[in-house]
Short mmCIF file of C-alpha atoms in Angstrom, two decimals:
data_model
loop_
_atom_site.label_atom_id
_atom_site.label_comp_id
_atom_site.label_asym_id
_atom_site.label_seq_id
_atom_site.Cartn_x
_atom_site.Cartn_y
_atom_site.Cartn_z
CA UNK A 221 -41.86 -89.68 46.24
CA UNK A 222 -44.30 -86.99 47.30
CA UNK A 223 -44.91 -84.08 45.00
CA UNK A 224 -43.38 -80.89 46.41
CA UNK A 225 -45.38 -77.74 45.82
CA UNK A 226 -43.63 -75.08 43.79
CA UNK A 227 -44.47 -72.52 46.51
CA UNK A 228 -42.44 -74.51 49.04
CA UNK A 229 -39.44 -74.68 46.72
CA UNK A 230 -39.65 -70.99 45.85
CA UNK A 231 -40.07 -70.10 49.52
CA UNK A 232 -36.98 -72.06 50.49
CA UNK A 233 -34.96 -70.46 47.71
CA UNK A 234 -36.05 -67.00 48.81
CA UNK A 235 -35.13 -67.73 52.42
CA UNK A 236 -31.72 -69.10 51.46
CA UNK A 237 -31.07 -66.13 49.19
CA UNK A 238 -32.09 -63.73 51.94
CA UNK A 239 -29.79 -65.40 54.42
CA UNK A 240 -26.85 -65.26 52.05
CA UNK A 241 -27.50 -61.57 51.34
CA UNK A 242 -28.19 -60.55 54.93
CA UNK A 243 -27.48 -56.91 55.54
CA UNK A 244 -25.11 -55.54 58.14
CA UNK A 245 -26.52 -54.95 61.63
CA UNK A 246 -28.16 -51.58 62.09
CA UNK A 247 -29.22 -49.28 64.91
CA UNK A 248 -32.61 -47.63 64.51
CA UNK A 249 -32.72 -43.89 65.18
CA UNK A 250 -35.56 -41.40 65.53
CA UNK A 251 -34.88 -37.99 67.06
CA UNK A 252 -36.50 -37.49 70.46
CA UNK A 253 -37.43 -41.15 70.90
CA UNK A 254 -36.59 -43.05 74.07
CA UNK A 255 -35.50 -46.69 74.20
CA UNK A 256 -38.85 -47.56 75.78
CA UNK A 257 -40.75 -45.95 72.88
CA UNK A 258 -38.55 -47.72 70.33
CA UNK A 259 -39.09 -51.06 72.09
CA UNK A 260 -42.86 -50.56 71.99
CA UNK A 261 -42.81 -49.47 68.33
CA UNK A 262 -40.67 -52.46 67.38
CA UNK A 263 -42.94 -54.85 69.29
CA UNK A 264 -45.98 -53.33 67.55
CA UNK A 265 -44.30 -53.83 64.15
CA UNK A 266 -43.34 -57.43 64.96
CA UNK A 267 -46.88 -58.20 66.11
CA UNK A 268 -48.31 -56.67 62.94
CA UNK A 269 -45.87 -58.66 60.80
CA UNK A 270 -46.80 -61.95 62.45
CA UNK A 271 -50.50 -61.21 62.09
CA UNK A 272 -50.19 -60.66 58.31
CA UNK A 273 -49.80 -64.38 57.68
CA UNK A 274 -46.94 -66.54 56.60
CA UNK A 275 -46.95 -66.31 52.82
CA UNK A 276 -43.74 -65.11 51.20
CA UNK A 277 -45.66 -62.51 49.17
CA UNK A 278 -47.04 -60.96 52.36
CA UNK A 279 -43.56 -60.75 53.88
CA UNK A 280 -42.22 -59.08 50.72
CA UNK A 281 -44.91 -56.39 50.98
CA UNK A 282 -44.66 -55.88 54.74
CA UNK A 283 -41.40 -56.02 56.68
CA UNK A 284 -40.14 -55.02 60.09
CA UNK A 285 -37.79 -52.54 58.46
CA UNK A 286 -40.58 -51.02 56.38
CA UNK A 287 -42.80 -50.67 59.43
CA UNK A 288 -40.08 -48.95 61.49
CA UNK A 289 -39.30 -46.61 58.57
CA UNK A 290 -43.00 -45.76 58.29
CA UNK A 291 -42.92 -44.82 61.99
CA UNK A 292 -40.10 -42.37 61.26
CA UNK A 293 -37.02 -44.42 62.20
CA UNK A 294 -33.81 -44.43 60.17
CA UNK A 295 -31.50 -47.44 59.98
CA UNK A 296 -27.87 -46.55 60.73
CA UNK A 297 -25.31 -49.30 59.97
CA UNK A 298 -23.35 -50.21 63.09
CA UNK A 299 -20.18 -50.26 60.99
CA UNK A 300 -20.53 -46.48 60.44
CA UNK A 301 -20.40 -45.70 64.16
#
């Protein structure tokens, strides 16, 4: 049997835990922002996230949600609307 790296096991556990604790869907809001601007900001954040690499530690430090919040957006749970 091949030796499985501890990083792979930990990564899988983190992914499974994240999936089981997934948050409710949200709508992102920023006063005075159009849908086109939001779409561009979101695409910029996604591109930046993918360019940071694939390590779990990197994804813990940088997230799509964190990027959008840094750009001034607020997450509003869809269940509150």
